[in-house]
Coordinates of C-alpha atoms and ligand atoms in Angstrom, one line a residue:
M1 CA 37.9 13.1 9.7
T2 CA 41.0 15.3 9.7
N3 CA 43.7 15.8 7.1
N4 CA 46.8 16.3 9.4
A5 CA 49.0 18.0 6.8
E6 CA 46.7 20.9 6.5
S7 CA 44.6 20.2 9.6
Q8 CA 41.6 20.5 7.3
V9 CA 38.4 18.8 8.4
L10 CA 37.2 16.4 5.7
T11 CA 34.1 14.4 5.0
D12 CA 33.3 11.6 2.5
G13 CA 30.5 10.3 0.3
F14 CA 29.2 8.0 2.9
H15 CA 28.7 10.8 5.5
L16 CA 27.3 13.2 2.9
V17 CA 24.6 10.7 1.9
L18 CA 23.6 10.2 5.5
D19 CA 23.8 13.8 6.5
A20 CA 21.6 14.7 3.5
L21 CA 19.0 12.2 4.5
K22 CA 19.0 13.3 8.1
L23 CA 18.8 16.9 7.1
N24 CA 15.5 16.1 5.3
G25 CA 14.0 14.3 8.2
I26 CA 14.6 10.7 7.1
K27 CA 14.9 8.6 10.3
T28 CA 14.8 5.0 9.0
I29 CA 16.5 3.1 6.2
Y30 CA 15.0 -0.2 5.1
G31 CA 17.5 -2.3 3.3
L32 CA 19.9 -5.2 3.0
P33 CA 23.7 -4.7 3.4
G34 CA 26.3 -6.0 1.0
I35 CA 28.9 -4.7 -1.4
P36 CA 29.2 -1.7 -1.8
I37 CA 26.8 -0.4 0.9
T38 CA 27.6 -2.5 3.9
D39 CA 29.6 0.3 5.5
L40 CA 26.9 2.8 4.7
T41 CA 24.4 0.8 6.8
R42 CA 26.9 0.6 9.7
M43 CA 27.6 4.3 9.6
A44 CA 23.9 5.1 9.3
Q45 CA 23.4 3.3 12.6
A46 CA 26.4 5.1 14.1
E47 CA 24.9 8.4 12.9
G48 CA 21.6 7.7 14.7
L49 CA 19.5 6.5 11.8
R50 CA 17.4 3.4 12.3
V51 CA 18.4 0.7 10.0
I52 CA 16.0 -2.2 9.5
S53 CA 17.8 -5.0 7.7
F54 CA 15.8 -7.5 5.8
R55 CA 16.4 -11.0 4.3
H56 CA 15.4 -10.0 0.8
E57 CA 15.4 -6.6 -0.9
Q58 CA 11.9 -6.9 -2.3
N59 CA 10.5 -6.9 1.3
A60 CA 12.8 -4.0 2.3
G61 CA 11.5 -2.1 -0.7
N62 CA 7.9 -2.9 0.1
A63 CA 8.5 -1.7 3.7
A64 CA 10.0 1.6 2.4
A65 CA 7.0 2.1 0.0
I66 CA 4.4 1.6 2.7
A67 CA 6.4 3.8 5.1
G68 CA 6.1 6.5 2.5
F69 CA 2.3 6.0 2.2
L70 CA 1.9 6.1 6.0
S71 CA 4.1 9.1 6.6
G72 CA 3.9 11.2 3.5
K73 CA 7.7 11.3 3.4
P74 CA 9.7 9.1 1.0
G75 CA 10.5 5.7 2.5
V76 CA 14.1 4.9 1.8
C77 CA 15.3 1.4 0.7
L78 CA 19.0 0.7 0.3
T79 CA 20.3 -2.2 -1.7
V80 CA 23.5 -3.6 -3.2
S81 CA 24.1 -3.6 -7.0
A82 CA 22.7 -5.6 -9.8
P83 CA 20.7 -8.6 -8.2
G84 CA 19.9 -6.7 -5.0
F85 CA 18.9 -3.7 -7.1
L86 CA 16.7 -5.9 -9.3
N87 CA 15.0 -7.4 -6.3
G88 CA 14.3 -3.9 -4.9
L89 CA 13.0 -2.8 -8.3
V90 CA 9.8 -4.9 -8.0
A91 CA 8.9 -2.8 -4.9
L92 CA 9.9 0.4 -6.6
A93 CA 7.7 -0.3 -9.6
N94 CA 4.8 -1.3 -7.3
A95 CA 5.3 1.9 -5.3
T96 CA 5.1 4.0 -8.4
T97 CA 2.0 2.2 -9.6
N98 CA 0.3 2.8 -6.2
C99 CA 1.5 6.4 -5.9
F100 CA 3.5 5.7 -2.8
P101 CA 6.6 7.9 -2.3
M102 CA 9.8 5.9 -2.1
I103 CA 13.5 6.2 -2.9
L104 CA 15.4 3.2 -3.9
I105 CA 19.1 3.8 -3.3
S106 CA 21.4 1.2 -4.8
G107 CA 25.1 0.9 -4.9
S108 CA 26.4 0.2 -8.4
S109 CA 29.7 -0.7 -10.0
E110 CA 31.9 1.8 -11.9
R111 CA 30.6 3.7 -14.8
E112 CA 33.8 3.3 -16.8
I113 CA 33.6 -0.5 -16.7
V114 CA 29.8 -0.7 -17.0
D115 CA 29.7 1.5 -20.1
L116 CA 32.4 -0.5 -21.8
Q117 CA 30.8 -3.7 -20.6
Q118 CA 34.1 -5.0 -19.3
G119 CA 32.5 -7.4 -16.8
D120 CA 32.7 -5.8 -13.4
Y121 CA 31.5 -7.4 -10.2
E122 CA 27.7 -7.2 -10.4
E123 CA 27.9 -5.1 -13.5
M124 CA 24.6 -3.6 -14.7
D125 CA 23.4 -0.3 -16.2
Q126 CA 21.0 0.1 -13.3
L127 CA 20.0 3.7 -14.1
A128 CA 18.8 2.7 -17.6
I129 CA 16.9 -0.3 -16.2
A130 CA 15.2 1.7 -13.4
K131 CA 14.1 4.6 -15.6
P132 CA 11.0 3.2 -17.2
L133 CA 9.8 1.7 -14.0
C134 CA 9.7 4.7 -11.7
K135 CA 8.8 8.4 -11.6
A136 CA 12.4 9.6 -11.9
A137 CA 15.9 8.3 -11.8
F138 CA 19.2 10.0 -10.9
R139 CA 22.8 9.2 -10.6
V140 CA 25.4 11.0 -8.5
L141 CA 29.0 10.8 -9.6
N142 CA 30.6 13.5 -7.4
A143 CA 30.5 14.0 -3.7
E144 CA 29.6 17.6 -4.0
D145 CA 26.4 16.7 -5.9
I146 CA 25.1 14.4 -3.2
G147 CA 23.0 17.2 -1.7
V148 CA 21.4 18.0 -5.1
G149 CA 20.8 14.3 -5.9
I150 CA 19.0 13.6 -2.6
A151 CA 17.0 16.8 -2.9
R152 CA 15.8 16.0 -6.4
A153 CA 15.0 12.4 -5.3
I154 CA 12.8 13.7 -2.4
R155 CA 11.0 16.3 -4.5
A156 CA 10.3 13.8 -7.3
A157 CA 9.0 11.2 -4.8
V158 CA 6.5 13.4 -2.9
S159 CA 5.5 16.3 -5.1
G160 CA 2.5 16.1 -7.4
R161 CA 1.4 12.4 -7.8
P162 CA 3.8 10.6 -5.4
G163 CA 5.8 7.6 -6.7
G164 CA 9.1 5.7 -6.7
V165 CA 12.4 7.3 -7.4
Y166 CA 15.7 5.6 -8.1
L167 CA 19.0 7.0 -7.0
D168 CA 22.2 5.4 -8.3
L169 CA 25.3 5.7 -6.2
P170 CA 28.4 4.1 -7.7
A171 CA 30.8 2.5 -5.2
K172 CA 33.5 5.1 -5.8
L173 CA 31.3 7.9 -4.7
F174 CA 31.2 6.7 -1.1
S175 CA 35.0 7.0 -0.6
Q176 CA 35.3 10.4 -2.3
I177 CA 36.6 13.0 0.2
M178 CA 35.9 16.7 0.3
D179 CA 36.3 19.6 2.8
A180 CA 33.7 19.1 5.5
E181 CA 32.5 22.7 5.5
A182 CA 32.1 22.7 1.8
G183 CA 30.3 19.4 2.0
K184 CA 27.9 20.7 4.6
K185 CA 27.2 23.8 2.4
S186 CA 26.5 21.5 -0.6
L187 CA 23.5 19.8 1.2
I188 CA 20.0 21.0 0.6
Q189 CA 17.1 21.0 3.1
V190 CA 14.2 20.7 0.8
V191 CA 11.6 23.5 1.4
D192 CA 8.0 22.5 1.0
P193 CA 8.6 19.2 -0.8
S194 CA 4.9 18.5 -1.5
P195 CA 3.4 21.9 -2.1
R196 CA -0.3 22.3 -1.9
Q197 CA -2.0 22.5 -5.3
I198 CA -5.1 24.7 -5.2
P199 CA -7.8 24.0 -7.7
A200 CA -9.0 26.7 -10.0
P201 CA -12.2 28.5 -8.9
E202 CA -14.1 27.8 -12.1
A203 CA -13.3 24.1 -11.7
V204 CA -14.7 24.1 -8.2
Q205 CA -17.9 25.8 -9.4
R206 CA -18.3 23.3 -12.2
A207 CA -18.0 20.5 -9.7
L208 CA -20.5 22.1 -7.4
D209 CA -23.0 22.8 -10.2
L210 CA -22.9 19.1 -11.2
L211 CA -23.2 17.9 -7.6
K212 CA -26.1 20.2 -7.0
G213 CA -28.2 18.8 -9.8
A214 CA -27.6 15.2 -8.8
R215 CA -30.6 13.0 -7.9
K216 CA -28.5 9.9 -6.9
P217 CA -25.0 11.2 -5.9
L218 CA -22.2 8.9 -4.7
I219 CA -18.8 9.7 -3.2
L220 CA -15.9 7.3 -3.9
L221 CA -12.9 7.5 -1.6
G222 CA -9.5 6.1 -2.8
K223 CA -6.1 5.6 -1.3
G224 CA -5.1 9.0 -2.6
A225 CA -7.6 10.4 -0.2
A226 CA -6.1 8.4 2.7
Y227 CA -2.6 9.4 1.7
A228 CA -3.5 13.1 1.6
Q229 CA -4.2 13.1 5.4
A230 CA -7.2 15.4 4.9
D231 CA -9.3 13.2 7.1
E232 CA -11.3 16.1 8.8
E233 CA -12.1 17.8 5.6
I234 CA -13.3 14.6 3.9
R235 CA -15.4 13.7 6.9
T236 CA -17.0 17.2 6.9
L237 CA -17.7 17.0 3.2
V238 CA -19.3 13.6 3.4
E239 CA -21.4 14.5 6.4
K240 CA -22.4 17.9 5.2
T241 CA -23.6 16.7 1.9
G242 CA -25.3 13.5 3.3
I243 CA -24.1 11.6 0.2
P244 CA -23.6 7.9 0.5
Y245 CA -19.9 6.9 0.1
L246 CA -17.8 3.9 -0.9
P247 CA -14.3 3.5 0.3
M248 CA -11.8 1.6 -1.9
S249 CA -9.9 -1.0 0.2
M250 CA -7.1 1.2 1.5
A251 CA -9.5 4.1 2.0
K252 CA -11.5 2.1 4.5
G253 CA -11.4 3.9 7.9
I254 CA -11.1 7.5 6.6
L255 CA -14.6 7.4 8.0
P256 CA -15.4 4.4 10.2
D257 CA -16.8 1.5 8.1
T258 CA -19.8 1.5 10.6
H259 CA -20.7 5.1 9.5
A260 CA -24.4 5.5 8.6
Q261 CA -23.5 6.9 5.1
S262 CA -21.2 4.0 4.2
A263 CA -22.6 2.2 1.2
S264 CA -20.1 -0.6 1.2
A265 CA -22.7 -3.2 1.8
A266 CA -24.7 -1.9 -1.1
R267 CA -21.8 -1.5 -3.6
S268 CA -23.4 -3.5 -6.4
F269 CA -26.5 -1.4 -6.1
V270 CA -25.1 2.1 -5.8
L271 CA -22.5 1.9 -8.7
P272 CA -25.0 1.2 -11.5
E273 CA -27.7 3.4 -9.9
A274 CA -25.7 6.6 -9.1
D275 CA -26.1 9.5 -11.5
V276 CA -23.2 11.7 -10.3
V277 CA -20.1 10.2 -8.8
L278 CA -17.5 12.3 -6.9
L279 CA -14.1 10.5 -7.0
I280 CA -11.7 11.6 -4.4
G281 CA -8.1 10.2 -4.9
A282 CA -9.4 7.1 -6.7
R283 CA -8.6 6.1 -10.2
L284 CA -11.2 4.5 -12.6
N285 CA -8.9 1.6 -13.3
W286 CA -9.7 -2.1 -13.3
L287 CA -10.6 -2.0 -9.6
L288 CA -13.5 0.1 -10.6
S289 CA -14.2 -1.7 -13.9
H290 CA -12.8 1.3 -15.8
G291 CA -15.9 3.3 -15.0
K292 CA -18.1 1.4 -17.4
G293 CA -19.7 -1.9 -18.2
K294 CA -22.3 -3.9 -16.2
T295 CA -20.8 -2.8 -12.8
W296 CA -21.9 0.7 -13.7
G297 CA -25.2 -0.2 -15.3
G298 CA -24.0 -0.5 -18.9
K299 CA -25.5 -3.1 -21.1
S300 CA -22.3 -4.8 -22.1
H301 CA -18.8 -4.8 -20.6
K302 CA -17.7 -1.7 -22.7
D303 CA -20.9 0.3 -22.3
W304 CA -21.0 3.6 -20.4
G305 CA -23.5 3.5 -17.5
G306 CA -24.6 7.1 -18.0
Q307 CA -23.0 8.5 -14.8
K308 CA -21.4 11.9 -14.7
F309 CA -18.0 12.1 -12.9
I310 CA -16.4 14.7 -10.8
Q311 CA -12.8 13.7 -10.1
I312 CA -10.4 15.1 -7.5
D313 CA -6.8 14.2 -8.4
I314 CA -3.4 15.8 -8.2
A315 CA -2.5 14.4 -11.6
A316 CA -4.3 16.3 -14.4
T317 CA -3.4 13.5 -16.8
E318 CA -5.5 11.1 -14.9
M319 CA -8.7 12.8 -16.2
D320 CA -10.5 11.0 -19.0
S321 CA -8.2 8.0 -18.7
N322 CA -11.1 5.7 -18.9
V323 CA -14.4 7.6 -19.3
R324 CA -15.2 11.3 -19.7
I325 CA -14.7 13.3 -16.6
D326 CA -17.3 16.0 -16.6
A327 CA -15.9 18.1 -13.8
P328 CA -12.1 17.6 -13.3
L329 CA -10.8 19.1 -10.1
V330 CA -7.1 19.1 -10.2
G331 CA -5.3 19.7 -7.0
D332 CA -4.4 18.1 -3.7
V333 CA -7.3 16.4 -1.9
G334 CA -7.2 18.7 1.1
S335 CA -7.3 21.9 -1.0
C336 CA -10.0 20.6 -3.3
V337 CA -12.3 19.3 -0.6
S338 CA -11.8 22.6 1.4
A339 CA -12.7 24.6 -1.8
L340 CA -15.8 22.5 -2.3
L341 CA -16.8 23.1 1.3
A342 CA -16.2 26.8 1.0
G343 CA -18.3 27.0 -2.2
M344 CA -21.2 25.1 -0.6
G345 CA -21.8 27.8 2.0
S346 CA -23.8 27.1 5.1
Q347 CA -26.8 25.5 3.4
W348 CA -26.4 22.5 1.2
A349 CA -29.5 20.3 0.3
Q350 CA -29.3 16.7 1.2
P351 CA -29.8 14.1 -1.5
P352 CA -33.4 13.0 -2.3
A353 CA -34.8 10.8 0.5
E354 CA -35.8 8.3 -2.2
W355 CA -32.2 7.6 -3.0
L356 CA -31.0 7.5 0.6
N357 CA -33.8 5.1 1.5
A358 CA -33.1 2.8 -1.4
V359 CA -29.4 2.6 -0.4
A360 CA -30.3 2.0 3.2
E361 CA -32.8 -0.7 2.4
R362 CA -30.2 -2.6 0.3
K363 CA -27.5 -2.1 2.8
N364 CA -29.5 -3.3 5.8
K365 CA -30.6 -6.4 3.9
N366 CA -27.0 -7.3 3.1
V367 CA -25.7 -6.5 6.5
A368 CA -28.3 -8.8 8.1
K369 CA -27.4 -11.5 5.6
M370 CA -23.7 -11.2 6.4
A371 CA -24.5 -11.2 10.2
E372 CA -26.2 -14.6 9.8
T373 CA -23.2 -16.0 7.9
L374 CA -20.8 -14.7 10.5
A375 CA -22.8 -16.1 13.4
K376 CA -22.0 -19.7 12.2
D377 CA -19.1 -21.5 13.7
P378 CA -18.4 -24.5 11.5
S379 CA -15.7 -27.1 11.9
P380 CA -13.3 -26.9 10.3
M381 CA -13.2 -23.1 10.2
N382 CA -13.9 -21.3 6.9
F383 CA -13.0 -17.8 5.8
H384 CA -16.1 -16.2 7.3
S385 CA -15.8 -17.8 10.8
A386 CA -12.0 -17.1 11.0
L387 CA -12.4 -13.5 9.8
N388 CA -15.3 -12.9 12.2
V389 CA -12.6 -13.3 14.9
V390 CA -10.3 -10.8 13.2
R391 CA -13.3 -8.4 12.9
D392 CA -13.9 -8.5 16.6
I393 CA -10.2 -8.1 17.4
I394 CA -9.9 -5.0 15.2
K395 CA -13.1 -3.6 16.7
A396 CA -11.6 -3.9 20.1
N397 CA -8.2 -2.5 18.9
P398 CA -9.1 0.1 16.3
D399 CA -5.5 1.5 16.4
A400 CA -4.0 -1.8 15.3
M401 CA -2.7 -1.9 11.7
L402 CA -4.1 -4.5 9.4
V403 CA -2.0 -5.9 6.6
N404 CA -3.8 -8.1 4.1
E405 CA -2.9 -10.1 1.0
G406 CA -4.0 -13.2 -0.8
A407 CA -6.9 -14.0 -3.1
N408 CA -9.8 -15.2 -1.1
A409 CA -8.0 -14.1 2.1
L410 CA -7.9 -10.6 0.7
D411 CA -11.5 -10.4 -0.7
F412 CA -13.2 -11.8 2.4
T413 CA -11.1 -9.7 4.8
R414 CA -11.8 -6.5 2.9
S415 CA -15.6 -7.1 3.1
I416 CA -15.8 -8.6 6.6
V417 CA -13.3 -6.7 8.7
D418 CA -14.5 -3.1 9.5
M419 CA -11.9 -0.4 9.9
Y420 CA -12.4 2.5 12.2
K421 CA -9.5 4.8 11.6
P422 CA -7.6 6.2 8.5
R423 CA -4.5 4.5 7.0
K424 CA -4.9 1.4 9.1
R425 CA -5.5 -1.0 6.3
L426 CA -2.6 -1.8 4.0
D427 CA -3.0 -4.3 1.2
V428 CA -2.1 -5.5 -2.3
G429 CA -3.1 -2.2 -3.9
T430 CA -3.4 -1.3 -7.5
W431 CA -1.6 -4.4 -8.9
G432 CA -3.2 -6.9 -6.5
V433 CA 0.4 -8.0 -6.0
M434 CA 1.4 -10.9 -3.8
G435 CA 4.5 -10.5 -1.5
I436 CA 3.8 -7.2 0.3
G437 CA 2.8 -8.9 3.5
M438 CA 5.9 -9.1 5.8
G439 CA 7.5 -6.0 4.3
F440 CA 4.4 -3.9 5.0
A441 CA 4.0 -5.5 8.4
V442 CA 7.5 -4.6 9.5
A443 CA 7.2 -1.0 8.3
A444 CA 3.7 -0.6 9.8
A445 CA 5.1 -1.6 13.2
V446 CA 8.2 0.5 12.9
E447 CA 6.5 3.6 11.6
T448 CA 3.4 3.6 13.9
G449 CA 4.5 1.6 17.0
Q450 CA 1.0 0.0 17.0
P451 CA 0.3 -3.7 17.0
V452 CA 0.1 -5.2 13.5
I453 CA -2.2 -8.0 12.3
A454 CA -1.2 -9.5 9.0
V455 CA -4.0 -11.6 7.5
E456 CA -2.3 -13.8 4.9
G457 CA -3.4 -16.4 2.5
D458 CA -1.1 -19.4 2.8
S459 CA 0.2 -18.8 -0.7
A460 CA 0.7 -15.1 -0.3
F461 CA 2.7 -15.6 2.9
G462 CA 5.2 -17.7 1.1
F463 CA 6.4 -14.7 -0.9
S464 CA 7.9 -12.9 2.1
G465 CA 7.7 -15.6 4.9
M466 CA 11.4 -15.5 5.7
E467 CA 10.9 -12.1 7.2
V468 CA 9.5 -13.6 10.3
E469 CA 13.1 -13.7 11.4
T470 CA 13.3 -9.9 10.8
I471 CA 10.1 -9.5 12.9
C472 CA 11.7 -11.5 15.7
R473 CA 15.1 -9.8 15.4
Y474 CA 13.5 -6.4 16.0
N475 CA 10.9 -7.8 18.4
L476 CA 8.1 -6.2 16.5
P477 CA 4.4 -6.5 17.7
V478 CA 3.3 -8.3 14.6
C479 CA 0.7 -11.1 14.6
V480 CA 0.6 -13.0 11.4
V481 CA -2.6 -14.9 10.8
I482 CA -2.3 -17.5 8.0
L483 CA -5.6 -18.6 6.6
N484 CA -4.3 -22.0 5.7
N485 CA -6.3 -24.1 3.2
N486 CA -3.4 -26.1 1.8
G487 CA -2.9 -24.3 -1.5
V488 CA -3.3 -21.4 -3.9
Y489 CA -7.1 -20.6 -3.9
R490 CA -7.7 -23.9 -2.1
G491 CA -6.0 -27.3 -1.5
T492 CA -8.3 -29.7 -3.3
D493 CA -7.1 -29.4 -6.9
K494 CA -6.1 -32.7 -8.7
N495 CA -3.2 -33.3 -11.1
L496 CA -5.0 -33.3 -14.5
G497 CA -2.3 -35.6 -16.0
G498 CA -2.9 -38.1 -13.3
G499 CA 0.9 -38.2 -12.4
A500 CA 2.5 -38.5 -8.9
D501 CA 3.0 -34.7 -8.6
V502 CA 0.4 -32.7 -6.8
A503 CA -1.5 -30.1 -8.8
P504 CA 0.4 -26.8 -9.3
T505 CA -1.9 -25.0 -6.9
V506 CA -1.5 -27.5 -4.0
F507 CA 0.9 -27.2 -1.1
V508 CA 2.1 -29.7 1.5
K509 CA -1.0 -30.7 3.4
D510 CA -1.2 -29.6 7.1
S511 CA 1.9 -27.5 7.0
R512 CA 2.9 -26.2 10.4
Y513 CA 3.7 -22.6 9.5
E514 CA 3.6 -21.6 13.2
K515 CA 6.9 -23.4 13.7
L516 CA 8.6 -20.9 11.5
M517 CA 8.0 -18.2 14.0
E518 CA 9.0 -20.5 16.9
A519 CA 12.3 -21.1 15.1
F520 CA 13.3 -17.5 15.7
G521 CA 12.0 -17.2 19.3
G522 CA 8.5 -15.9 18.5
V523 CA 5.2 -17.4 19.5
G524 CA 3.6 -20.0 17.2
V525 CA 0.0 -21.0 17.6
Y526 CA -1.9 -23.8 15.9
A527 CA -5.5 -22.8 15.7
A528 CA -8.1 -25.3 14.5
T529 CA -11.0 -23.5 16.2
T530 CA -12.3 -19.9 16.4
A531 CA -11.7 -20.0 20.2
E532 CA -8.0 -20.9 19.6
L533 CA -7.6 -18.2 17.0
R534 CA -9.3 -15.6 19.3
K535 CA -7.1 -16.5 22.2
G536 CA -3.9 -16.4 20.1
M537 CA -4.7 -13.0 18.7
E538 CA -5.7 -11.5 22.0
E539 CA -2.5 -12.7 23.6
A540 CA -0.4 -11.4 20.7
I541 CA -1.9 -8.0 21.0
R542 CA -1.7 -7.9 24.8
L543 CA 1.9 -9.2 25.0
R544 CA 3.1 -7.4 21.8
R545 CA 5.2 -10.4 20.9
P546 CA 6.0 -11.7 17.4
T547 CA 3.3 -14.3 16.8
L548 CA 2.3 -16.5 13.9
I549 CA -1.1 -18.2 14.0
N550 CA -1.6 -21.1 11.7
A551 CA -5.4 -20.8 11.3
V552 CA -6.5 -24.1 9.6
I553 CA -9.5 -23.6 7.5
D554 CA -11.5 -26.0 5.3
E555 CA -9.3 -26.9 2.3
S556 CA -12.2 -26.7 -0.1
A557 CA -13.0 -23.1 1.0
G558 CA -12.1 -20.5 -1.6
T559 CA -12.9 -19.8 -5.2
E560 CA -10.4 -19.7 -8.1
S561 CA -8.9 -16.2 -8.4
G562 CA -11.1 -15.0 -5.5
R563 CA -13.4 -12.3 -6.7
I564 CA -11.6 -11.5 -10.0
T565 CA -12.4 -14.8 -11.7
S566 CA -13.5 -12.8 -14.7
L567 CA -9.9 -11.8 -15.3
N568 CA -8.7 -15.4 -15.5
P569 CA -8.5 -16.6 -19.1
A570 CA -9.9 -20.0 -18.2
A571 CA -13.1 -18.3 -17.3
A572 CA -13.4 -16.9 -20.8
L573 CA -12.9 -20.4 -22.3
K574 CA -15.6 -21.8 -20.1
K575 CA -18.1 -19.2 -21.4
Ligands
ADP601 P1 -7.6 3.3 -5.1 O1 -6.8 2.1 -5.6 O2 -7.8 3.3 -3.7 O3 -8.8 3.6 -6.0 P2 -5.7 4.8 -6.7 O4 -4.3 4.4 -6.3 O5 -6.3 4.2 -7.9 O6 -6.6 4.6 -5.4 O7 -5.8 6.4 -6.8 C1 -5.1 7.3 -6.0 C2 -5.1 8.6 -6.8 O8 -4.9 9.6 -5.8 C3 -4.0 8.7 -7.9 O9 -4.6 9.0 -9.1 C4 -3.2 9.9 -7.3 O10 -2.7 10.7 -8.4 C5 -4.1 10.6 -6.4 N1 -3.4 11.3 -5.3 C6 -2.4 10.9 -4.5 N2 -2.1 11.8 -3.6 C7 -3.0 12.8 -3.8 C8 -3.2 14.0 -3.1 N3 -2.4 14.4 -2.1 N4 -4.1 14.9 -3.6 C9 -4.9 14.5 -4.7 N5 -4.7 13.3 -5.3 C10 -3.8 12.5 -4.9

């Protein structure tokens, strides 16, 4: 832009935002255009950024969050003010809870009017609302501060424990004009945004001493370990120590699930039996029964099982959050695992054979039992027979991404479908939230270029289902498999009041979900048998075409709340 009077070259807020993002290696914006950011999305495309435009901000936000997990760079989501911002906020809060780096950028209305509550178009004090729900929140009022604002947002998102950051950009900022040269100089290319954090030598020694004395050691890998991209170091540690390991759901594949040391099939045996547990990027939250109770061999649900814990985590405040951590190892996973390896020297004793044999015995028994179940091919299909097909497809295509949400659809997929490579399984995460499906699927395809298989419960799919249009619009190689049992948990519930309405958990029977995909030019498949499901999935992967497979399973298959029945208050009443 040129100012003729002085022939001075000018820039504006729009371009400074885009230039700052580009300068920091951001290549894709996930979002939904509208006032006041419509032009920003157009200009972003013009400036060579990829803009993936969604049908609902929550899905765009989920896409940005998982892009952050996959790439280690903040995923960027762009929304309009008030309602659009609020829709995106669900994803921002979820990203923060899951430690995914993400920046939600929302346009907002003018401060002067918002602060006096004079009733502007989509008026809302967005910064104040976002603050408690994310790691950091910033607002930029002047064009010359855009560089600092974006730099601070990037650092806050990816340094230390990653998380969600909110960046508030009032509409007037975009049209502010400044000298182009001065504008360029005001931008910051962030140096070393997620610096390594090296653990203290005495903390490493403490951890090694504890591990050395263990009779029944266990390693637990969490999604922090997957995020850290320290795959080689982790594999070396596991194999050098010979310790059995358990992957949390999104850590599956850091080592292949078929690895001899995987204790997944003996989970309920190793947790209460282990004497020393090494946690790598995994929190002792509800997903691990808070490190105590019967799962861990305690007598009642609050009892300590007697295990000693070594915990590797980048957040020092995570230590002792649920039970005592005997050897905290604060630092990034790569540095901590390398330090442990260095401290072990060339000789490190393997765990006692008695422990390894006991784990192997339990594991082999359970694997054989599962193989028997998977070999059955009932009509109609059930979760096991349908997921046996997905299991084969992933085995044949280990680079494919797997997105997974639902209740039973989640639990069964996690235990049946083996993963072979790191960061391939993306799921409901720490909150067990529904609605991540299509947002994650879109970003998984965009970020990796690999085929994506999204295994969805029929209820879970409904939260983001409209994004099949987005999948078709960008012609993404996404194959959605809906495990359709006509309802939430299952389709057989009855109206307890005896009225004409169906039960709250029941959907329209025999819904033809595949026609949704056909409506936008994708491939729809109705699969009543495992052969039809297999053929549909194989074609989807081969042709890389947007596909939705309506996999019809027994409507009585599935349990209430899946495997977390104990968290359902009704279960407590029944006791
Ligand atoms: P899971 O649900 O798989 O058990 P969590 O989300 O509970 O995993 O835990 C992930 C943990 O990893 C968090 O406590 C987070 O602070 C930690 N973390 C994330 N990135 C890193 C990293 N690069 N180095 C060390 N710890 C990390």
